[in-house]
PDB file of C-alpha atoms in Angstrom:
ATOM      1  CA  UNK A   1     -69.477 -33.616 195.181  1.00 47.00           C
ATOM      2  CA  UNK A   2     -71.584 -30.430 194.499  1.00 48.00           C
ATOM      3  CA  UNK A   3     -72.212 -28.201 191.071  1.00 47.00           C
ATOM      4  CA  UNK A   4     -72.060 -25.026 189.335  1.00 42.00           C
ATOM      5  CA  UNK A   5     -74.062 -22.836 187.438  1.00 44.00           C
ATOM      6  CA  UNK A   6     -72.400 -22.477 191.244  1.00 40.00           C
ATOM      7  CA  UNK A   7     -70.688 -19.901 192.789  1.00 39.00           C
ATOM      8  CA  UNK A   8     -67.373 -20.376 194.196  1.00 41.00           C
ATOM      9  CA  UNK A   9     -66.736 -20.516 197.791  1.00 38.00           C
ATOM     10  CA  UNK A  10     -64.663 -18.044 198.083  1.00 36.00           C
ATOM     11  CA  UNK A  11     -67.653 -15.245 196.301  1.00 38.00           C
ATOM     12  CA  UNK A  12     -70.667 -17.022 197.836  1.00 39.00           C
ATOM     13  CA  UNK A  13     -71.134 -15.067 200.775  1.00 38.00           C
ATOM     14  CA  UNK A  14     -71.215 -11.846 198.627  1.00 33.00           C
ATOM     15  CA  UNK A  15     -73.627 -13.371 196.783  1.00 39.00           C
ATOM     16  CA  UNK A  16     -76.097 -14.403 199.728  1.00 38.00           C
ATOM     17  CA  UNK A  17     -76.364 -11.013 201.122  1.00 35.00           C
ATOM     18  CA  UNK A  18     -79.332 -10.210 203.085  1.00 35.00           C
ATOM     19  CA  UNK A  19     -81.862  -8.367 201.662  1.00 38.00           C
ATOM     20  CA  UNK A  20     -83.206  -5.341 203.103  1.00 38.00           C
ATOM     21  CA  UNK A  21     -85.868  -5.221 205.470  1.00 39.00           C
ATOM     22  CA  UNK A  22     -87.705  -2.845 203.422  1.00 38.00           C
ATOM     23  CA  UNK A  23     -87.696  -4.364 200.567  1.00 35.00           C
ATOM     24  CA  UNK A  24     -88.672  -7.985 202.197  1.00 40.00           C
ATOM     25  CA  UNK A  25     -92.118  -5.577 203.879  1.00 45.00           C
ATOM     26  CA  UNK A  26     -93.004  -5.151 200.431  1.00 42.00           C
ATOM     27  CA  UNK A  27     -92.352  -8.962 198.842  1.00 43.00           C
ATOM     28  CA  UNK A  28     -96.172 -10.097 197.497  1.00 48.00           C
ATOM     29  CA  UNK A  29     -97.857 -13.044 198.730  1.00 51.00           C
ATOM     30  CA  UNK A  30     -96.085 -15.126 196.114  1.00 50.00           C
ATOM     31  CA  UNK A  31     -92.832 -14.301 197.555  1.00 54.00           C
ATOM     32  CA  UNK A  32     -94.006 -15.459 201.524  1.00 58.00           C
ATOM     33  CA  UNK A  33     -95.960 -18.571 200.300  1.00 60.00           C
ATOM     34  CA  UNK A  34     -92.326 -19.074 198.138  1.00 54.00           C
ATOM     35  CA  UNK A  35     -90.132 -18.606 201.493  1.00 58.00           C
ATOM     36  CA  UNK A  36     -92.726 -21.131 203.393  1.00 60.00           C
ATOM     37  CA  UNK A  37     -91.684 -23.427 200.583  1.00 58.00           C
ATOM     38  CA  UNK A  38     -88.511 -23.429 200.544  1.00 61.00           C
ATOM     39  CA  UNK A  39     -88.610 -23.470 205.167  1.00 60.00           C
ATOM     40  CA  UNK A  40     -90.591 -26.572 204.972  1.00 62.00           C
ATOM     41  CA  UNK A  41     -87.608 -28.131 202.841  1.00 63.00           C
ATOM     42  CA  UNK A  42     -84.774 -26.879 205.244  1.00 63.00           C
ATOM     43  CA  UNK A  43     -87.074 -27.752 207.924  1.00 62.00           C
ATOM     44  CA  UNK A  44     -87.751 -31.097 206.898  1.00 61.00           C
ATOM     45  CA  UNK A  45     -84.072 -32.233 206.458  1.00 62.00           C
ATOM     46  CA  UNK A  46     -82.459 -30.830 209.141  1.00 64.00           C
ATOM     47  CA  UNK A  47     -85.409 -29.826 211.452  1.00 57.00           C
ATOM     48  CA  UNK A  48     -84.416 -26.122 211.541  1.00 58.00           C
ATOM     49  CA  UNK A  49     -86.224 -23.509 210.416  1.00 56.00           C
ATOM     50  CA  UNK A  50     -84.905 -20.262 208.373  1.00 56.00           C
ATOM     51  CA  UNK A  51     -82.331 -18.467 210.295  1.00 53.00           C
ATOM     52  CA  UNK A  52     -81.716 -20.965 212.855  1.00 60.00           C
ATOM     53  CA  UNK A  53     -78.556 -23.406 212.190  1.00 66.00           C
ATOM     54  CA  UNK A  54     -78.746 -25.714 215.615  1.00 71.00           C
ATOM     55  CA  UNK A  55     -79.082 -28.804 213.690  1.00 76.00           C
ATOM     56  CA  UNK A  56     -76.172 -28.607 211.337  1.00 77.00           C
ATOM     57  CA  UNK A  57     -73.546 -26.920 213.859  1.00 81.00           C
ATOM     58  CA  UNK A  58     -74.142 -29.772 216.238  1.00 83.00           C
ATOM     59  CA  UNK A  59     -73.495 -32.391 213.228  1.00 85.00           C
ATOM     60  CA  UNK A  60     -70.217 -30.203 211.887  1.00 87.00           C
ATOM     61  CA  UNK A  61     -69.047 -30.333 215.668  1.00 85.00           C
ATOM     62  CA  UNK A  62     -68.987 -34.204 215.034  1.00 87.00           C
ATOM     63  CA  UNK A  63     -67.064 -34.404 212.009  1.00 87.00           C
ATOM     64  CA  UNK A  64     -69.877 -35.083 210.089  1.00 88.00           C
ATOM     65  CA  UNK A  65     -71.403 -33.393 206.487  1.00 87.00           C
ATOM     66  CA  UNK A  66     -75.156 -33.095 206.484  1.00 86.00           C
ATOM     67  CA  UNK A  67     -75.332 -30.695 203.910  1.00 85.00           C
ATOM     68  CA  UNK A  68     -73.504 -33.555 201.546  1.00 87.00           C
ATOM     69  CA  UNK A  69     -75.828 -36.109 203.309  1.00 85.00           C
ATOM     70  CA  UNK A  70     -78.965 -34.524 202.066  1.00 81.00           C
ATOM     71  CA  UNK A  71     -78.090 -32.496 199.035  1.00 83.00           C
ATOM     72  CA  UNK A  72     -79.668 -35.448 196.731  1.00 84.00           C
ATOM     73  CA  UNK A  73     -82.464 -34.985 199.068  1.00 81.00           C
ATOM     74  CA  UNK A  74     -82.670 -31.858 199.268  1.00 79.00           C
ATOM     75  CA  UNK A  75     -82.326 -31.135 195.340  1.00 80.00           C
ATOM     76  CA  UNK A  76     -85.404 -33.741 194.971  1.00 82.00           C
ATOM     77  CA  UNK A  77     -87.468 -31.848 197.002  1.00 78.00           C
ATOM     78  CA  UNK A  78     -86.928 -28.198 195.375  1.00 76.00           C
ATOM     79  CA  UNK A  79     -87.411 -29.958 191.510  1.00 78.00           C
ATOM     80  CA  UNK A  80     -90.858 -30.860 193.134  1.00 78.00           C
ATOM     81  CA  UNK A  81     -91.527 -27.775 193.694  1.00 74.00           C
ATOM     82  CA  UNK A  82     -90.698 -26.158 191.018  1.00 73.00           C
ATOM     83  CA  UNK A  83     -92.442 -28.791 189.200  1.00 74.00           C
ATOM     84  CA  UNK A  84     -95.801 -27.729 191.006  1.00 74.00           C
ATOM     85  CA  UNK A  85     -94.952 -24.292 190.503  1.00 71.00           C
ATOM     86  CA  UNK A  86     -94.424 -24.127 194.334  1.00 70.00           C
ATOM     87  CA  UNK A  87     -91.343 -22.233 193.735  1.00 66.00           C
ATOM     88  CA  UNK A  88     -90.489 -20.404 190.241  1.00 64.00           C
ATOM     89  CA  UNK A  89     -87.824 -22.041 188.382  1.00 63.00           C
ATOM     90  CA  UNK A  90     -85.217 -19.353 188.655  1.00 62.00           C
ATOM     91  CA  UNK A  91     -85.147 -19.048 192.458  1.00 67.00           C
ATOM     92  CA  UNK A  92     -84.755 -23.078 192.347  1.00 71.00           C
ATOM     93  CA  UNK A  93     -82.209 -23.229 190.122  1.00 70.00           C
ATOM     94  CA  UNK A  94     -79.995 -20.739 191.859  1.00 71.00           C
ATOM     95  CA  UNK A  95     -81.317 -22.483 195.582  1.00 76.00           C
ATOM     96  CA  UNK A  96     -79.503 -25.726 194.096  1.00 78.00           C
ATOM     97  CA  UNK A  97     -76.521 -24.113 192.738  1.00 76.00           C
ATOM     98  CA  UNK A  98     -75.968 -21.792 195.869  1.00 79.00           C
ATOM     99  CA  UNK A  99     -76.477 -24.916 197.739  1.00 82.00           C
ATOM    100  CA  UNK A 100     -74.188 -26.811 196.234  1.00 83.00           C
ATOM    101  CA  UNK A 101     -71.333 -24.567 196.765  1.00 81.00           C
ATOM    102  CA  UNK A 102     -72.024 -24.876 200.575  1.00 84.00           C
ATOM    103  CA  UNK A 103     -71.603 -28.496 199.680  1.00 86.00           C
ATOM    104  CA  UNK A 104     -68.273 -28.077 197.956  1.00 85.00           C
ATOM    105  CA  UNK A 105     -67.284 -26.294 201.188  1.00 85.00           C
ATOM    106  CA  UNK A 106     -68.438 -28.518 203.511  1.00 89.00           C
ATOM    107  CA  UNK A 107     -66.974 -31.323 201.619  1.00 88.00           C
ATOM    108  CA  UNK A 108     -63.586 -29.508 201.689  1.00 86.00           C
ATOM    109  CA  UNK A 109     -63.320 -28.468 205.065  1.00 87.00           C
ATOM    110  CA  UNK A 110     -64.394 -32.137 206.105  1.00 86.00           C
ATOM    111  CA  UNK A 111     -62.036 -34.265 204.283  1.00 85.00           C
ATOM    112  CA  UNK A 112     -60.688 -35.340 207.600  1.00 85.00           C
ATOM    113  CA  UNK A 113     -63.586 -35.778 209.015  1.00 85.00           C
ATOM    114  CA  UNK A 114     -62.913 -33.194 211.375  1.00 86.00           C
ATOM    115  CA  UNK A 115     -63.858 -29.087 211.307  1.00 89.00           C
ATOM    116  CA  UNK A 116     -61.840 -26.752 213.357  1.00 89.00           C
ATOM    117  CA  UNK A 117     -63.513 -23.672 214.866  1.00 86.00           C
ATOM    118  CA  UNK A 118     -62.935 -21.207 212.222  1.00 86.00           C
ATOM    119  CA  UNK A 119     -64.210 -23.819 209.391  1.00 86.00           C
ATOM    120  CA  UNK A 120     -67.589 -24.125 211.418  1.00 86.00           C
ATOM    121  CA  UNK A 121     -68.111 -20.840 212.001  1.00 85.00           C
ATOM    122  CA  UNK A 122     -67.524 -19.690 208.223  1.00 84.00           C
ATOM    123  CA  UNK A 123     -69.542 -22.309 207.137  1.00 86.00           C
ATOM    124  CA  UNK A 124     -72.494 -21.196 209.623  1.00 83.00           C
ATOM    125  CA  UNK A 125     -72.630 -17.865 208.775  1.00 82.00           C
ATOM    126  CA  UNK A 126     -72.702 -18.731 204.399  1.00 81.00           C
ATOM    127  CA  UNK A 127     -75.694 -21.193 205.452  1.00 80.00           C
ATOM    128  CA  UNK A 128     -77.524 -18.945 207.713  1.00 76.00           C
ATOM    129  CA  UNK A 129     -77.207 -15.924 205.200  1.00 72.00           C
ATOM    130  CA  UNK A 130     -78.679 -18.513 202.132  1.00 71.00           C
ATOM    131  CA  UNK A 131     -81.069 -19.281 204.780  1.00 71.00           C
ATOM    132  CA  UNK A 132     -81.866 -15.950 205.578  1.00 66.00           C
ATOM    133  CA  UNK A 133     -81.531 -14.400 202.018  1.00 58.00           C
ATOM    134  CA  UNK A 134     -84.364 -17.140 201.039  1.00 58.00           C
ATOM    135  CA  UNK A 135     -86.594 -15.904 203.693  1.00 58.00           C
ATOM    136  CA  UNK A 136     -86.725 -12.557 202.211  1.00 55.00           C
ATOM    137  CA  UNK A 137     -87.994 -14.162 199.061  1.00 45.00           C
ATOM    138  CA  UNK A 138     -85.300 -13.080 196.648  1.00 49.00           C
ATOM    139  CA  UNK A 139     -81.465 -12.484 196.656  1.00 50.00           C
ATOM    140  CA  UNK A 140     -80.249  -8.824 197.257  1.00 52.00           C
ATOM    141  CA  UNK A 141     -78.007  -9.051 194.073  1.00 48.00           C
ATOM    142  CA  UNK A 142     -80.847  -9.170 191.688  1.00 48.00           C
ATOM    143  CA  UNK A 143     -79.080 -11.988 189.950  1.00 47.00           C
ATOM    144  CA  UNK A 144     -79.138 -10.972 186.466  1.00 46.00           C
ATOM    145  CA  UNK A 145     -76.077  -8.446 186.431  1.00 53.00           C
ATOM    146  CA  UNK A 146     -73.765 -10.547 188.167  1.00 62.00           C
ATOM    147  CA  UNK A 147     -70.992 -12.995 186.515  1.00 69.00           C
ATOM    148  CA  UNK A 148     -72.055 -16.317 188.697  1.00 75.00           C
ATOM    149  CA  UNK A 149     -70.515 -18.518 185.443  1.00 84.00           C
ATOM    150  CA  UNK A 150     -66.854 -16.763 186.174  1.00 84.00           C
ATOM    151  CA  UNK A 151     -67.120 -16.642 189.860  1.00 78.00           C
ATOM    152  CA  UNK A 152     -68.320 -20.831 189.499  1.00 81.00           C
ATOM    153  CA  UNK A 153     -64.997 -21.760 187.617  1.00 86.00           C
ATOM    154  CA  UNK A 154     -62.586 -22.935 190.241  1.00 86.00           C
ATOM    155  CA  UNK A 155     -65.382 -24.256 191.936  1.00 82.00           C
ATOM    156  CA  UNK A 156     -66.241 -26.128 188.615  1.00 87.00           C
ATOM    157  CA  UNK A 157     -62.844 -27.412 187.956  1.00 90.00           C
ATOM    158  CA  UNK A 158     -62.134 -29.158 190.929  1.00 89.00           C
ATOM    159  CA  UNK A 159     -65.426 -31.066 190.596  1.00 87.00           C
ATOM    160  CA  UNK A 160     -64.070 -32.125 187.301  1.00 90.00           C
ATOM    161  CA  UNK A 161     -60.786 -33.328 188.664  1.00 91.00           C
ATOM    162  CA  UNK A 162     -62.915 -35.384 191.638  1.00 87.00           C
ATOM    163  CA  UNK A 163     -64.633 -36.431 189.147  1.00 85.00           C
ATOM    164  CA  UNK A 164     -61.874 -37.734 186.824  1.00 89.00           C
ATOM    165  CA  UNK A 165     -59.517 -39.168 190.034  1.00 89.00           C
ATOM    166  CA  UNK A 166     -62.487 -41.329 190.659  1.00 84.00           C
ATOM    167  CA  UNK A 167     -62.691 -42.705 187.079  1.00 85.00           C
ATOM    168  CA  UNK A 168     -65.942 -41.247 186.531  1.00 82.00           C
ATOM    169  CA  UNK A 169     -64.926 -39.234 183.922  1.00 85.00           C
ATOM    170  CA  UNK A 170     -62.044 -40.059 181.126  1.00 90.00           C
ATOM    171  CA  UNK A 171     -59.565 -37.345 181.638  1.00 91.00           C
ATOM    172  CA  UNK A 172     -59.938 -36.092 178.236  1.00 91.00           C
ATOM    173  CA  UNK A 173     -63.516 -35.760 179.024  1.00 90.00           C
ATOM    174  CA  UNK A 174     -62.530 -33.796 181.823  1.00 91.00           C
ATOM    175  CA  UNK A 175     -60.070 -31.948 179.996  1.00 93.00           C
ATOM    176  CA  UNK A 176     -63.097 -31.216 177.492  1.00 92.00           C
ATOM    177  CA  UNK A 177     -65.592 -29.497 180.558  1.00 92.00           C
ATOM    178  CA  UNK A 178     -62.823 -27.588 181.483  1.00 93.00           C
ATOM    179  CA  UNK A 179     -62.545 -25.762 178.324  1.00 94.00           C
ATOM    180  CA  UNK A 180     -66.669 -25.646 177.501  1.00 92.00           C
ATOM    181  CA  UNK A 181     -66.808 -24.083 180.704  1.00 93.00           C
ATOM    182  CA  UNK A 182     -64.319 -21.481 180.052  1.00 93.00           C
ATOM    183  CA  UNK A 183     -65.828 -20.707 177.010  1.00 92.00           C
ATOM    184  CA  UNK A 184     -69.153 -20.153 178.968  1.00 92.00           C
ATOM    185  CA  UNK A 185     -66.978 -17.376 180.474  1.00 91.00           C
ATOM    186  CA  UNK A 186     -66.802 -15.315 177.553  1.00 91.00           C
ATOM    187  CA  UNK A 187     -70.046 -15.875 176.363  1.00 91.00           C
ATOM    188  CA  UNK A 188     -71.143 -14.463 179.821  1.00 88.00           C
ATOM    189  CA  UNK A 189     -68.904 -11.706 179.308  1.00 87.00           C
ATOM    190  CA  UNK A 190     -70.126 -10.567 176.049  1.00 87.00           C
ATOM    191  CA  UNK A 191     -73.704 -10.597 177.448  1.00 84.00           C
ATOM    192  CA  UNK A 192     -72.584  -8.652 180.347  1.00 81.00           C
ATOM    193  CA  UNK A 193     -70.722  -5.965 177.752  1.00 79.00           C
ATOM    194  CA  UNK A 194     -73.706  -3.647 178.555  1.00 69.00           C
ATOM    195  CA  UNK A 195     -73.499  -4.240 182.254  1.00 65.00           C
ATOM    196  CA  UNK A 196     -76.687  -6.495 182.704  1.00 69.00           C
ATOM    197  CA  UNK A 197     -78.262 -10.015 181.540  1.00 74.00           C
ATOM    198  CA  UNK A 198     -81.438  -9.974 180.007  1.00 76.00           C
ATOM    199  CA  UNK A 199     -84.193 -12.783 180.806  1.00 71.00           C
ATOM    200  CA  UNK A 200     -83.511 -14.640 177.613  1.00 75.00           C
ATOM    201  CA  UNK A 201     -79.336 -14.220 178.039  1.00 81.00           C
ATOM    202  CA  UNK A 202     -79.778 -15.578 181.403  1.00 79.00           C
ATOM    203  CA  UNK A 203     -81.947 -17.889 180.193  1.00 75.00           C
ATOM    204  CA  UNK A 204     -79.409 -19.466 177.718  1.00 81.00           C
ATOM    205  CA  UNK A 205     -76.224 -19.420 180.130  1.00 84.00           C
ATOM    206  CA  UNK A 206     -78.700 -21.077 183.027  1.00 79.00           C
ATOM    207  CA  UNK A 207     -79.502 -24.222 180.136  1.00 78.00           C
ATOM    208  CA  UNK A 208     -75.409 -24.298 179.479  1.00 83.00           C
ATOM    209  CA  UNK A 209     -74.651 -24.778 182.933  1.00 83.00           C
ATOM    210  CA  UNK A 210     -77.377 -27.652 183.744  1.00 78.00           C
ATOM    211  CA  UNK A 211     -75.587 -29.012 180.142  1.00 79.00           C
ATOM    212  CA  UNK A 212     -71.940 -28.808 181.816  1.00 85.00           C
ATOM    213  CA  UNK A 213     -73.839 -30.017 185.460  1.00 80.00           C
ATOM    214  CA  UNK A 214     -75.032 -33.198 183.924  1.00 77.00           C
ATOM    215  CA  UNK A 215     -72.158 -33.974 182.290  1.00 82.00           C
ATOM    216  CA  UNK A 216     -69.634 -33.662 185.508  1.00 83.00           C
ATOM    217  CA  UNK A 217     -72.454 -36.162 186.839  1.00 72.00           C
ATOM    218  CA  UNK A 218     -73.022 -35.076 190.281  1.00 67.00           C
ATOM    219  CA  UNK A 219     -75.712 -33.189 190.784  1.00 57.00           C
ATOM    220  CA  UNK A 220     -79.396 -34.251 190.719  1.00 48.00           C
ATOM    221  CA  UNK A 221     -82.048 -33.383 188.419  1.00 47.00           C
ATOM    222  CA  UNK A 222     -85.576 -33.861 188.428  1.00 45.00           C
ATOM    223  CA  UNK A 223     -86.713 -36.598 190.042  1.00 44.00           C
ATOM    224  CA  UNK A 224     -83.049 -37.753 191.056  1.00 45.00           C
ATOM    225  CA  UNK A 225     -83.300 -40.302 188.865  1.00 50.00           C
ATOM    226  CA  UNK A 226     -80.461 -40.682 185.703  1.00 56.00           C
ATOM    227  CA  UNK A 227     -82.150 -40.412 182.823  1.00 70.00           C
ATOM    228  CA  UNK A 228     -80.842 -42.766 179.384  1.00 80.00           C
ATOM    229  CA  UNK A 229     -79.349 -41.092 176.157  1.00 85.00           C
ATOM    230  CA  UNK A 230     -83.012 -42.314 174.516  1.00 85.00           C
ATOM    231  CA  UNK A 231     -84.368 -40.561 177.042  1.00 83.00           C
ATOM    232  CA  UNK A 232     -83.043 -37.128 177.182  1.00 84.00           C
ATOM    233  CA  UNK A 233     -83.141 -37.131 172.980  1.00 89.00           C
ATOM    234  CA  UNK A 234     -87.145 -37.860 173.641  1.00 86.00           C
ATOM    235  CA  UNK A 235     -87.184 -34.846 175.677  1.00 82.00           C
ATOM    236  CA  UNK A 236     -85.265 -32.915 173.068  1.00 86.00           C
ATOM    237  CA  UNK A 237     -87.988 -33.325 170.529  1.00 86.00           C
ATOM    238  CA  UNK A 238     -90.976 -32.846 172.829  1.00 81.00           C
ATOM    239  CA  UNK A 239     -89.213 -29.367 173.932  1.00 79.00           C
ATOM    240  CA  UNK A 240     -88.358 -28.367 169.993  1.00 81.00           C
ATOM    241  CA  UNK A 241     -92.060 -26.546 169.454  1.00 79.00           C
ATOM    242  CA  UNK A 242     -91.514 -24.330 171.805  1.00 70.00           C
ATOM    243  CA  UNK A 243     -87.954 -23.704 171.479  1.00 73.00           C
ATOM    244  CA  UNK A 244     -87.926 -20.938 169.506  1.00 75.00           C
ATOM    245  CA  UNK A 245     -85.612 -22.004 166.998  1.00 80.00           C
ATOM    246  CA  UNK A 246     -86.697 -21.341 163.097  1.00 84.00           C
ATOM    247  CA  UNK A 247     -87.957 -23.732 161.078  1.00 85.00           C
ATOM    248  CA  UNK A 248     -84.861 -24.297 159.331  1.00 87.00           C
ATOM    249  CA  UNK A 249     -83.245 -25.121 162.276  1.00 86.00           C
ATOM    250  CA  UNK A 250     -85.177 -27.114 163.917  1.00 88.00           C
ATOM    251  CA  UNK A 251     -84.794 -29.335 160.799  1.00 90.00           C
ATOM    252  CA  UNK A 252     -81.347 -28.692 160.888  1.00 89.00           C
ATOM    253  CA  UNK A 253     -81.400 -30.462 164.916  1.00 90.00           C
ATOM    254  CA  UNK A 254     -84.038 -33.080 164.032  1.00 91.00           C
ATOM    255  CA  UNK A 255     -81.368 -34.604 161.758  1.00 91.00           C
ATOM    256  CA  UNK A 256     -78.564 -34.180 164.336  1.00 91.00           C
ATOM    257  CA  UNK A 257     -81.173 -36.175 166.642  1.00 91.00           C
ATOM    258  CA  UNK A 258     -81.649 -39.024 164.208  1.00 91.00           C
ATOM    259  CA  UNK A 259     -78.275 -39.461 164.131  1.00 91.00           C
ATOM    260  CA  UNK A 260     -77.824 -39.381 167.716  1.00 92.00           C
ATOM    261  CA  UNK A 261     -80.680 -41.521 168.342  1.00 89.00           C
ATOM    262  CA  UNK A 262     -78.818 -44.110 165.919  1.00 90.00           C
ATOM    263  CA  UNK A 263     -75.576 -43.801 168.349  1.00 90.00           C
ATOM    264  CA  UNK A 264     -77.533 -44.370 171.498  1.00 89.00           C
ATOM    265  CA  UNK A 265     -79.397 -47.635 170.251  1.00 88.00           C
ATOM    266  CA  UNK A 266     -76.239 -49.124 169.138  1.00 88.00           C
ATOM    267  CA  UNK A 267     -74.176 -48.727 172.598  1.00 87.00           C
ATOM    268  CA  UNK A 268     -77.248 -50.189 173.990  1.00 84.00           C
ATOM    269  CA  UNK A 269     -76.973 -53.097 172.058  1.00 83.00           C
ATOM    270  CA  UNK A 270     -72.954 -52.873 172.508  1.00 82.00           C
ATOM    271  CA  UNK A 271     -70.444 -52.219 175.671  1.00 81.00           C
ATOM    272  CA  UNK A 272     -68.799 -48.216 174.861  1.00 83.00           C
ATOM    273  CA  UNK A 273     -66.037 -46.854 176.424  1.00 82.00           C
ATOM    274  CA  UNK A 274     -66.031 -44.358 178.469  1.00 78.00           C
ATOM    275  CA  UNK A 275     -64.663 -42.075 175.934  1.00 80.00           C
ATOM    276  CA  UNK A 276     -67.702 -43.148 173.749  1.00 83.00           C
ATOM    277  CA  UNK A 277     -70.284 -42.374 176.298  1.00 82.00           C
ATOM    278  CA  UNK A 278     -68.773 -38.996 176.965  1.00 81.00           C
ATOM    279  CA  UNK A 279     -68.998 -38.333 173.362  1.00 85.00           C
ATOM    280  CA  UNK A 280     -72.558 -39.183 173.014  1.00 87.00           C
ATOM    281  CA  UNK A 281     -73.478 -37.088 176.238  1.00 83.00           C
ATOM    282  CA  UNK A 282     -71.873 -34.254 175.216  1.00 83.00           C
ATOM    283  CA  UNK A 283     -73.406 -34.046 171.938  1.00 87.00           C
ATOM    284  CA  UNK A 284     -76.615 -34.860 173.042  1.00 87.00           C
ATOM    285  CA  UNK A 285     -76.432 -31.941 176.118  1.00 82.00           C
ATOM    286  CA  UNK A 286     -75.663 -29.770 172.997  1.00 83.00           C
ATOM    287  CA  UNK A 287     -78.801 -30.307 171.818  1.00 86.00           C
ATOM    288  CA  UNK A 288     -80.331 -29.896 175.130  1.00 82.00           C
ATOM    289  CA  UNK A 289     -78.763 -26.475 174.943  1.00 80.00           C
ATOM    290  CA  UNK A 290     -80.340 -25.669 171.382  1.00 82.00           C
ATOM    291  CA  UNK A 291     -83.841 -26.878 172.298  1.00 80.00           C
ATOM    292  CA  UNK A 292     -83.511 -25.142 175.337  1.00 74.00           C
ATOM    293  CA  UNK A 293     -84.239 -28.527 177.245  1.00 73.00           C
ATOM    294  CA  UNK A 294     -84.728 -28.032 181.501  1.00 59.00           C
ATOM    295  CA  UNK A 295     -83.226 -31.225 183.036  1.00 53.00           C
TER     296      UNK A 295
END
């Protein structure tokens, strides 16, 4: 099942408009050599290239998801890139999120194993215009001054409940994302009081969302791999220098890392609950949020 920082399905193709073809004659070099990126990755998992759809329509017209099939795959390859600066990190966060709405679509539509005309056809024309709006290097919105958190909450919520029916989550962890994530709402709302985001205001609802992401479970970061509690918390402190954060605060978190660092330790030593490892991720994607962690 797909993510959010992600728009819902039934906003994503307003989203992925084309840009226009005056703007995409005056993209730099960055912007092409970033569009050749992100082709060879399409390319490479379903052997189409931007603006063509051949490969997928002929595997929807046989009851079958590729986009599902090769989102882990596909998320792998764009964290590479944005780990060799291939790609900048906004346009592969959104790429990921945008794609995993297609996902959540896809998914839908093929419960049955089975996609009626209309359902392929819809479902062609959101992936050819991602397709398409990645070719022109950059999405048509702008997207700063648009509310992807509230357009991403239905979308969001029935990942949740997937995720709780299949006992991955305890349903009062579920219960829990649900209302995080409609708080996330209204602190997008206040940012967007003045009728735009800022970098930094983006910034900070982008690290909520991977927070919210990895704690629904089903999306990949990084190297695909699941990182352990230890882990992340080492992360945590290698990202605090350049968080941002006072020095008061940053003592303020080092303590609420000790503490968490304890917590972890002693489950690994231990069998917790579900309830118990919910607790510990949540707090610890909390400080992920603070330190301004990238996952």
């Amino acid at each position: 099942m797909p993510s959010i920082r992600t728009l819902s399905a039934a906003t994503l193709a307003l989203s992925l408009t084309v840009a226009p073809a005056a703007l995409a004659q005056t993209s730099s070099q960055g912007s092409t050599e970033q569009q050749e990126r992100i082709g060879a990755i399409l390319g490479a998992l379903f052997g189409d290239r931007i603006g063509v759809t051949t490969s997928v329509e002929s595997q929807w017209a046989m009851g079958q998801t590729p986009l599902l099939t090769q989102q882990s795959q596909f998320n792998s390859r764009v964290d590479a890139d944005i780990r060799a600066r291939a790609l900048d990190q906004a346009t592969g966060l959104r790429l990921k999120r945008d794609y995993a709405a297609l996902v959540e679509l896809e998914t839908r539509y093929g419960a049955d194993r089975r996609f009626t005309d209309q359902e392929r056809a819809e479902l062609t024309q959101r992936y050819g215009a991602l397709t398409q709006a990645l070719a022109d290097g950059q999405y048509s919105d702008g997207g700063h001054n648009t509310a992807m958190v509230a357009d991403g909450r239905a979308a969001f919520d029935r990942r949740v409940d997937a995720a709780v029916a299949a006992r991955r989550l305890p349903r009062t962890e579920g219960t829990r994302l649900k209302y995080d994530y409609a708080q996330l709402v209204q602190i997008e709302a206040g940012y967007l009081r003045d009728g735009q985001l800022t970098t930094n205001e983006k910034a900070d609802l982008d690290a909520r969302l991977d927070q919210l992401d990895a704690r629904v479970g089903d999306v990949g970061y990084g190297n695909g791999t699941v990182q352990t509690p230890r882990a992340r918390l080492d992360n945590v402190l290698r990202a605090l220098p350049y968080s941002g954060l006072s020095a008061s605060a940053q003592t303020q978190l080092r303590v609420e890392h000790e503490d968490l660092n304890r917590l972890a330790a002693a489950y690994e030593r231990a069998s917790p609950t579900a309830e118990e490892r919910a607790y510990l991720d949540r707090r610890i994607g909390q400080l992920e949020t603070t330190a301004r962690v990238r996952r």
